[in-house]
Amino acid sequence: MIGVFDSGFGGLDVLRHLRAALPARDFVYLGDSGRAPYGGRDAHTILDFAEQAVERLFEEGCRTIVVACNTVSCVALRHLQQRYCGPGSDRRILGVTIPGAELATQQSAGHIGIIATRRTVESGTYVAEIAKLGSHKVTQLATPLLTPIVEEGWESSDLALLAVDRYLEQLPGIDTLLLGCTHYPLLLPAIQVRLPRGVTVVDPAPYAAGRLVQWLERHPGFDAPVLAGRGSLRVLCTGDPDHFARHGTRFLGFPMPQVEHVAEVDGRLAHRDPADAPRGQVVR
Ligand code: DGL
């Protein structure tokens, strides 16, 4: 069973590529939509939320977890790997940052622009990973307005074009643009309209999925289903499950299965039935 974790909806795009590449595998997706966005949060909070999410996915029976969220991959991946995947461990946690850096350096002739959340930019992780692979110039830009625009479903609006414009004009001279946030592939049409000719856009999602497939092929015994997988999918979220199901379809590309609700109880993500929530009437 493969777990996929994101701060919210955006990782469903990574999941879409993973399911296309591994149709017989069973997946559990966890979107922390009730606490998203992560991009403006401090690193300690992100570590804490990320630990709760991977522990929930391990409890669901996952041994391989893909951290689809760029912010978590940049801030917390090493910590998660050290904490849960030490020597002799039968668990594996992978992120999207190294695949993103690999793809960007393969595409770029010399100057890579990165758009991402504030925390991703401040972490410097993409810059460090790209520096390991070549001597490219890298210009990063925090683009915090883009995630809420996508969350609202306004990626085709004038507002999206205006925001993309304002941000891209701050990245002169780039030859490659790395989409360093799970939400930005949905803005591709707006980005492509506004991007100068000749600039290549890099979306790490399909490449990261391909890297996981390669890794599983190199480690055939690892996380192989005892019985052949059925290509099943379970989806958990911490926010409103109906809202998640409605909006998630845009990222997933096909209708979502029923979304299960989990919420933090004493530092762990536990199953919760939203119907049990107190209604808040005042007793007179
Ligand atoms: N999933 C986050 C990322 O890729 C985007 C949204 C957020 O700020 O939580 O960085």
mmCIF file of C-alpha atoms and ligand atoms in Angstrom:
data_model
loop_
_atom_site.group_PDB
_atom_site.id
_atom_site.type_symbol
_atom_site.label_atom_id
_atom_site.label_comp_id
_atom_site.label_asym_id
_atom_site.label_seq_id
_atom_site.Cartn_x
_atom_site.Cartn_y
_atom_site.Cartn_z
ATOM 1 C CA MET A 1 0.000 0.000 0.000
ATOM 2 C CA ILE A 2 1.402 3.372 -0.995
ATOM 3 C CA GLY A 3 0.551 6.480 1.001
ATOM 4 C CA VAL A 4 0.509 9.924 -0.555
ATOM 5 C CA PHE A 5 0.508 12.969 1.682
ATOM 6 C CA ASP A 6 -0.082 16.620 0.913
ATOM 7 C CA SER A 7 -1.169 19.707 2.791
ATOM 8 C CA GLY A 8 -4.429 19.603 0.841
ATOM 9 C CA PHE A 9 -5.715 18.995 -2.686
ATOM 10 C CA GLY A 10 -2.604 19.668 -4.737
ATOM 11 C CA GLY A 11 -0.991 16.277 -4.143
ATOM 12 C CA LEU A 12 -3.945 14.653 -5.918
ATOM 13 C CA ASP A 13 -2.193 15.707 -9.113
ATOM 14 C CA VAL A 14 0.863 13.673 -8.059
ATOM 15 C CA LEU A 15 -1.469 10.809 -7.105
ATOM 16 C CA ARG A 16 -3.040 10.947 -10.582
ATOM 17 C CA HIS A 17 0.386 10.370 -12.154
ATOM 18 C CA LEU A 18 1.260 7.663 -9.612
ATOM 19 C CA ARG A 19 -1.945 5.721 -10.276
ATOM 20 C CA ALA A 20 -1.421 5.976 -14.026
ATOM 21 C CA ALA A 21 2.111 4.589 -13.610
ATOM 22 C CA LEU A 22 1.141 1.904 -11.059
ATOM 23 C CA PRO A 23 -2.463 0.912 -11.885
ATOM 24 C CA ALA A 24 -2.448 -2.313 -9.851
ATOM 25 C CA ARG A 25 -1.165 -0.716 -6.646
ATOM 26 C CA ASP A 26 -3.399 0.277 -3.754
ATOM 27 C CA PHE A 27 -3.145 3.878 -2.546
ATOM 28 C CA VAL A 28 -4.203 5.882 0.494
ATOM 29 C CA TYR A 29 -4.181 9.646 0.077
ATOM 30 C CA LEU A 30 -4.128 11.993 3.067
ATOM 31 C CA GLY A 31 -4.808 15.684 2.485
ATOM 32 C CA ASP A 32 -4.428 17.948 5.519
ATOM 33 C CA SER A 33 -6.931 20.367 3.999
ATOM 34 C CA GLY A 34 -8.279 21.452 7.381
ATOM 35 C CA ARG A 35 -4.870 22.916 8.266
ATOM 36 C CA ALA A 36 -3.715 24.010 4.790
ATOM 37 C CA PRO A 37 -2.076 26.032 3.449
ATOM 38 C CA TYR A 38 1.242 25.055 4.991
ATOM 39 C CA GLY A 39 3.279 27.510 2.925
ATOM 40 C CA GLY A 40 3.197 30.372 5.435
ATOM 41 C CA ARG A 41 3.556 28.209 8.555
ATOM 42 C CA ASP A 42 6.693 27.927 10.682
ATOM 43 C CA ALA A 43 8.966 24.925 10.237
ATOM 44 C CA HIS A 44 8.186 23.367 13.657
ATOM 45 C CA THR A 45 4.459 23.298 12.953
ATOM 46 C CA ILE A 46 5.085 21.741 9.533
ATOM 47 C CA LEU A 47 7.272 19.039 11.137
ATOM 48 C CA ASP A 48 4.574 18.325 13.691
ATOM 49 C CA PHE A 49 1.773 18.094 11.107
ATOM 50 C CA ALA A 50 3.956 15.968 8.810
ATOM 51 C CA GLU A 51 4.717 13.494 11.621
ATOM 52 C CA GLN A 52 1.007 13.132 12.376
ATOM 53 C CA ALA A 53 0.243 12.538 8.698
ATOM 54 C CA VAL A 54 2.889 9.880 8.068
ATOM 55 C CA GLU A 55 2.009 8.112 11.329
ATOM 56 C CA ARG A 56 -1.644 7.970 10.185
ATOM 57 C CA LEU A 57 -0.551 6.527 6.820
ATOM 58 C CA PHE A 58 1.660 3.926 8.535
ATOM 59 C CA GLU A 59 -1.368 2.984 10.688
ATOM 60 C CA GLU A 60 -3.345 2.543 7.456
ATOM 61 C CA GLY A 61 -0.784 -0.087 6.413
ATOM 62 C CA CYS A 62 1.421 1.967 4.077
ATOM 63 C CA ARG A 63 5.104 1.152 3.958
ATOM 64 C CA THR A 64 5.961 3.537 1.152
ATOM 65 C CA ILE A 65 4.908 7.157 1.526
ATOM 66 C CA VAL A 66 5.256 9.836 -1.112
ATOM 67 C CA VAL A 67 5.339 13.346 0.328
ATOM 68 C CA ALA A 68 3.737 15.140 -2.601
ATOM 69 C CA CYS A 69 3.837 18.521 -0.873
ATOM 70 C CA ASN A 70 6.801 20.671 -1.874
ATOM 71 C CA THR A 71 6.725 22.625 1.387
ATOM 72 C CA VAL A 72 6.893 19.441 3.490
ATOM 73 C CA SER A 73 9.484 17.860 1.182
ATOM 74 C CA CYS A 74 11.694 20.948 1.536
ATOM 75 C CA VAL A 75 11.271 21.460 5.273
ATOM 76 C CA ALA A 76 10.603 18.053 6.809
ATOM 77 C CA LEU A 77 11.602 15.179 4.509
ATOM 78 C CA ARG A 78 15.049 14.585 5.983
ATOM 79 C CA HIS A 79 13.615 14.699 9.501
ATOM 80 C CA LEU A 80 10.860 12.219 8.577
ATOM 81 C CA GLN A 81 13.342 9.852 6.921
ATOM 82 C CA GLN A 82 15.666 9.960 9.939
ATOM 83 C CA ARG A 83 12.836 9.456 12.393
ATOM 84 C CA TYR A 84 10.901 6.692 10.609
ATOM 85 C CA CYS A 85 13.219 5.078 8.058
ATOM 86 C CA GLY A 86 16.464 4.433 9.932
ATOM 87 C CA PRO A 87 18.806 1.499 9.150
ATOM 88 C CA GLY A 88 16.928 -1.799 8.956
ATOM 89 C CA SER A 89 13.566 -0.077 8.635
ATOM 90 C CA ASP A 90 11.006 -1.558 6.254
ATOM 91 C CA ARG A 91 9.514 1.870 5.579
ATOM 92 C CA ARG A 92 10.333 4.366 2.900
ATOM 93 C CA ILE A 93 9.430 8.050 2.615
ATOM 94 C CA LEU A 94 10.115 9.862 -0.654
ATOM 95 C CA GLY A 95 9.631 13.489 -1.633
ATOM 96 C CA VAL A 96 9.341 15.630 -4.738
ATOM 97 C CA THR A 97 12.281 17.992 -4.263
ATOM 98 C CA ILE A 98 15.088 15.848 -5.668
ATOM 99 C CA PRO A 99 13.041 14.780 -8.740
ATOM 100 C CA GLY A 100 12.115 18.441 -9.289
ATOM 101 C CA ALA A 101 15.741 19.547 -9.071
ATOM 102 C CA GLU A 102 16.846 16.727 -11.415
ATOM 103 C CA LEU A 103 14.253 17.596 -14.026
ATOM 104 C CA ALA A 104 14.943 21.333 -13.864
ATOM 105 C CA THR A 105 18.701 20.885 -14.307
ATOM 106 C CA GLN A 106 18.142 18.482 -17.216
ATOM 107 C CA GLN A 107 15.935 21.051 -18.949
ATOM 108 C CA SER A 108 17.792 24.264 -18.207
ATOM 109 C CA ALA A 109 20.545 25.843 -20.265
ATOM 110 C CA GLY A 110 21.662 27.886 -17.268
ATOM 111 C CA HIS A 111 19.033 29.958 -15.429
ATOM 112 C CA ILE A 112 16.247 28.274 -13.441
ATOM 113 C CA GLY A 113 13.363 30.222 -11.926
ATOM 114 C CA ILE A 114 11.400 28.650 -9.085
ATOM 115 C CA ILE A 115 7.949 29.695 -7.926
ATOM 116 C CA ALA A 116 6.864 28.206 -4.618
ATOM 117 C CA THR A 117 5.477 28.927 -1.154
ATOM 118 C CA ARG A 118 7.315 31.237 1.241
ATOM 119 C CA ARG A 119 8.478 28.341 3.416
ATOM 120 C CA THR A 120 9.788 26.381 0.414
ATOM 121 C CA VAL A 121 11.748 29.428 -0.764
ATOM 122 C CA GLU A 122 13.098 30.192 2.702
ATOM 123 C CA SER A 123 14.177 26.576 3.223
ATOM 124 C CA GLY A 124 16.664 26.924 0.342
ATOM 125 C CA THR A 125 16.245 23.186 -0.313
ATOM 126 C CA TYR A 126 15.640 23.446 -4.066
ATOM 127 C CA VAL A 127 18.653 25.752 -4.440
ATOM 128 C CA ALA A 128 20.827 23.285 -2.499
ATOM 129 C CA GLU A 129 19.616 20.273 -4.514
ATOM 130 C CA ILE A 130 20.119 22.063 -7.845
ATOM 131 C CA ALA A 131 23.637 23.108 -6.758
ATOM 132 C CA LYS A 132 24.498 19.408 -6.236
ATOM 133 C CA LEU A 133 23.616 18.725 -9.883
ATOM 134 C CA GLY A 134 25.227 21.614 -11.770
ATOM 135 C CA SER A 135 26.223 25.237 -11.756
ATOM 136 C CA HIS A 136 22.919 26.777 -12.763
ATOM 137 C CA LYS A 137 21.862 30.231 -11.732
ATOM 138 C CA VAL A 138 18.707 29.948 -9.622
ATOM 139 C CA THR A 139 16.175 32.691 -8.894
ATOM 140 C CA GLN A 140 13.451 31.793 -6.410
ATOM 141 C CA LEU A 141 10.224 33.678 -5.885
ATOM 142 C CA ALA A 142 7.571 33.184 -3.204
ATOM 143 C CA THR A 143 4.163 33.350 -4.905
ATOM 144 C CA PRO A 144 1.722 33.028 -2.009
ATOM 145 C CA LEU A 145 -1.342 34.336 -3.887
ATOM 146 C CA LEU A 146 -1.357 31.456 -6.339
ATOM 147 C CA THR A 147 -2.416 28.680 -3.956
ATOM 148 C CA PRO A 148 -5.615 30.424 -2.749
ATOM 149 C CA ILE A 149 -6.530 31.289 -6.354
ATOM 150 C CA VAL A 150 -6.349 27.588 -7.268
ATOM 151 C CA GLU A 151 -8.151 26.556 -4.059
ATOM 152 C CA GLU A 152 -11.043 28.819 -5.098
ATOM 153 C CA GLY A 153 -11.134 27.240 -8.557
ATOM 154 C CA TRP A 154 -10.206 30.582 -10.175
ATOM 155 C CA GLU A 155 -7.207 29.337 -12.151
ATOM 156 C CA SER A 156 -8.789 30.428 -15.473
ATOM 157 C CA SER A 157 -9.847 33.868 -14.230
ATOM 158 C CA ASP A 158 -8.479 37.353 -14.957
ATOM 159 C CA LEU A 159 -7.294 37.380 -11.367
ATOM 160 C CA ALA A 160 -5.099 34.346 -12.060
ATOM 161 C CA LEU A 161 -3.617 36.017 -15.174
ATOM 162 C CA LEU A 162 -2.941 39.224 -13.251
ATOM 163 C CA ALA A 163 -1.243 37.408 -10.364
ATOM 164 C CA VAL A 164 0.831 35.233 -12.721
ATOM 165 C CA ASP A 165 1.860 38.368 -14.636
ATOM 166 C CA ARG A 166 2.951 40.240 -11.524
ATOM 167 C CA TYR A 167 5.020 37.293 -10.352
ATOM 168 C CA LEU A 168 6.600 36.300 -13.659
ATOM 169 C CA GLU A 169 7.818 39.842 -14.367
ATOM 170 C CA GLN A 170 10.030 39.385 -11.293
ATOM 171 C CA LEU A 171 11.855 36.482 -12.971
ATOM 172 C CA PRO A 172 13.584 38.083 -15.984
ATOM 173 C CA GLY A 173 16.096 36.066 -17.951
ATOM 174 C CA ILE A 174 15.103 32.572 -16.835
ATOM 175 C CA ASP A 175 15.092 29.771 -19.409
ATOM 176 C CA THR A 176 13.280 27.229 -17.189
ATOM 177 C CA LEU A 177 10.468 27.678 -14.682
ATOM 178 C CA LEU A 178 10.121 25.051 -11.955
ATOM 179 C CA LEU A 179 6.611 24.775 -10.497
ATOM 180 C CA GLY A 180 7.632 24.297 -6.865
ATOM 181 C CA CYS A 181 4.140 23.841 -5.453
ATOM 182 C CA THR A 182 1.550 21.120 -5.973
ATOM 183 C CA HIS A 183 -1.152 23.626 -6.925
ATOM 184 C CA TYR A 184 0.632 25.333 -9.778
ATOM 185 C CA PRO A 185 0.152 22.728 -12.557
ATOM 186 C CA LEU A 186 -3.497 23.829 -12.592
ATOM 187 C CA LEU A 187 -2.271 27.321 -13.478
ATOM 188 C CA LEU A 188 -0.286 26.044 -16.461
ATOM 189 C CA PRO A 189 -2.620 27.587 -19.083
ATOM 190 C CA ALA A 190 -2.310 31.022 -17.394
ATOM 191 C CA ILE A 191 1.442 30.605 -16.949
ATOM 192 C CA GLN A 192 1.948 29.564 -20.553
ATOM 193 C CA VAL A 193 0.009 32.583 -21.832
ATOM 194 C CA ARG A 194 2.190 34.941 -19.829
ATOM 195 C CA LEU A 195 5.608 33.239 -19.986
ATOM 196 C CA PRO A 196 8.121 34.617 -22.516
ATOM 197 C CA ARG A 197 8.663 32.391 -25.549
ATOM 198 C CA GLY A 198 11.398 29.807 -25.130
ATOM 199 C CA VAL A 199 11.011 29.345 -21.355
ATOM 200 C CA THR A 200 10.399 25.694 -20.439
ATOM 201 C CA VAL A 201 7.985 24.880 -17.625
ATOM 202 C CA VAL A 202 8.953 22.009 -15.331
ATOM 203 C CA ASP A 203 6.252 20.165 -13.377
ATOM 204 C CA PRO A 204 7.911 17.692 -10.976
ATOM 205 C CA ALA A 205 4.720 15.601 -10.472
ATOM 206 C CA PRO A 206 4.925 13.157 -13.433
ATOM 207 C CA TYR A 207 8.693 12.886 -13.113
ATOM 208 C CA ALA A 208 8.464 12.171 -9.344
ATOM 209 C CA ALA A 209 5.914 9.428 -10.117
ATOM 210 C CA GLY A 210 8.306 7.941 -12.679
ATOM 211 C CA ARG A 211 11.161 7.994 -10.154
ATOM 212 C CA LEU A 212 9.047 6.036 -7.652
ATOM 213 C CA VAL A 213 8.241 3.447 -10.322
ATOM 214 C CA GLN A 214 11.973 3.078 -11.072
ATOM 215 C CA TRP A 215 12.735 2.741 -7.374
ATOM 216 C CA LEU A 216 10.082 0.028 -6.912
ATOM 217 C CA GLU A 217 11.477 -1.834 -9.951
ATOM 218 C CA ARG A 218 14.952 -1.732 -8.407
ATOM 219 C CA HIS A 219 13.534 -3.019 -5.081
ATOM 220 C CA PRO A 220 10.995 -5.616 -6.233
ATOM 221 C CA GLY A 221 10.453 -7.168 -2.779
ATOM 222 C CA PHE A 222 9.800 -3.834 -1.109
ATOM 223 C CA ASP A 223 6.164 -3.082 -0.311
ATOM 224 C CA ALA A 224 5.038 -5.646 -2.875
ATOM 225 C CA PRO A 225 1.393 -6.512 -2.164
ATOM 226 C CA VAL A 226 0.947 -10.004 -0.660
ATOM 227 C CA LEU A 227 -2.009 -10.447 -2.987
ATOM 228 C CA ALA A 228 -2.042 -8.588 -6.273
ATOM 229 C CA GLY A 229 -3.162 -5.017 -5.665
ATOM 230 C CA ARG A 230 -6.632 -4.075 -6.857
ATOM 231 C CA GLY A 231 -5.783 -0.533 -7.809
ATOM 232 C CA SER A 232 -7.897 0.656 -4.892
ATOM 233 C CA LEU A 233 -7.924 4.212 -3.571
ATOM 234 C CA ARG A 234 -8.919 5.559 -0.158
ATOM 235 C CA VAL A 235 -8.912 9.274 0.494
ATOM 236 C CA LEU A 236 -8.668 10.867 3.941
ATOM 237 C CA CYS A 237 -8.778 14.567 4.699
ATOM 238 C CA THR A 238 -8.772 16.760 7.782
ATOM 239 C CA GLY A 239 -11.091 19.405 6.320
ATOM 240 C CA ASP A 240 -14.656 19.177 5.063
ATOM 241 C CA PRO A 241 -14.879 15.836 3.177
ATOM 242 C CA ASP A 242 -17.676 17.004 0.833
ATOM 243 C CA HIS A 243 -15.717 20.091 -0.160
ATOM 244 C CA PHE A 244 -12.602 17.960 -0.606
ATOM 245 C CA ALA A 245 -14.436 15.489 -2.849
ATOM 246 C CA ARG A 246 -15.893 18.303 -4.974
ATOM 247 C CA HIS A 247 -12.662 20.227 -5.490
ATOM 248 C CA GLY A 248 -10.386 17.203 -5.504
ATOM 249 C CA THR A 249 -11.862 15.956 -8.752
ATOM 250 C CA ARG A 250 -10.240 18.919 -10.574
ATOM 251 C CA PHE A 251 -6.814 17.720 -9.469
ATOM 252 C CA LEU A 252 -7.416 13.991 -9.727
ATOM 253 C CA GLY A 253 -8.976 14.133 -13.174
ATOM 254 C CA PHE A 254 -11.728 11.618 -12.314
ATOM 255 C CA PRO A 255 -14.448 11.448 -9.625
ATOM 256 C CA MET A 256 -13.176 10.963 -6.103
ATOM 257 C CA PRO A 257 -14.144 7.973 -3.987
ATOM 258 C CA GLN A 258 -15.963 8.743 -0.740
ATOM 259 C CA VAL A 259 -13.683 10.940 1.367
ATOM 260 C CA GLU A 260 -13.103 9.922 5.003
ATOM 261 C CA HIS A 261 -12.592 12.526 7.691
ATOM 262 C CA VAL A 262 -9.674 12.490 10.144
ATOM 263 C CA ALA A 263 -8.890 15.144 12.734
ATOM 264 C CA GLU A 264 -6.239 15.802 15.346
ATOM 265 C CA VAL A 265 -6.961 14.239 18.726
ATOM 266 C CA ASP A 266 -4.155 14.371 21.313
ATOM 267 C CA GLY A 267 -1.465 14.833 18.687
ATOM 268 C CA ARG A 268 -2.608 12.148 16.262
ATOM 269 C CA LEU A 269 -4.958 12.072 13.306
ATOM 270 C CA ALA A 270 -7.963 9.959 14.275
ATOM 271 C CA HIS A 271 -11.034 9.019 12.262
ATOM 272 C CA ARG A 272 -13.884 11.403 12.951
ATOM 273 C CA ASP A 273 -17.481 11.465 11.778
ATOM 274 C CA PRO A 274 -18.345 15.112 11.070
ATOM 275 C CA ALA A 275 -22.006 14.240 11.778
ATOM 276 C CA ASP A 276 -21.057 13.762 15.468
ATOM 277 C CA ALA A 277 -19.834 17.352 15.805
ATOM 278 C CA PRO A 278 -21.760 19.447 18.351
ATOM 279 C CA ARG A 279 -24.157 21.849 16.628
ATOM 280 C CA GLY A 280 -23.551 24.737 18.982
ATOM 281 C CA GLN A 281 -27.132 25.598 19.946
ATOM 282 C CA VAL A 282 -27.429 27.549 23.158
ATOM 283 C CA VAL A 283 -29.416 25.841 25.913
ATOM 284 C CA ARG A 284 -31.943 28.329 27.313
HETATM 285 N N1 DGL B 1 1.139 21.501 -1.038
HETATM 286 C C1 DGL B 1 1.810 22.782 -0.886
HETATM 287 C C2 DGL B 1 3.152 22.753 -1.619
HETATM 288 O O1 DGL B 1 3.340 22.011 -2.565
HETATM 289 C C3 DGL B 1 1.003 23.936 -1.441
HETATM 290 C C4 DGL B 1 -0.029 24.566 -0.616
HETATM 291 C C5 DGL B 1 0.328 24.956 0.801
HETATM 292 O O2 DGL B 1 0.855 26.060 1.042
HETATM 293 O O3 DGL B 1 0.007 24.137 1.655
HETATM 294 O O4 DGL B 1 4.025 23.494 -1.257
#
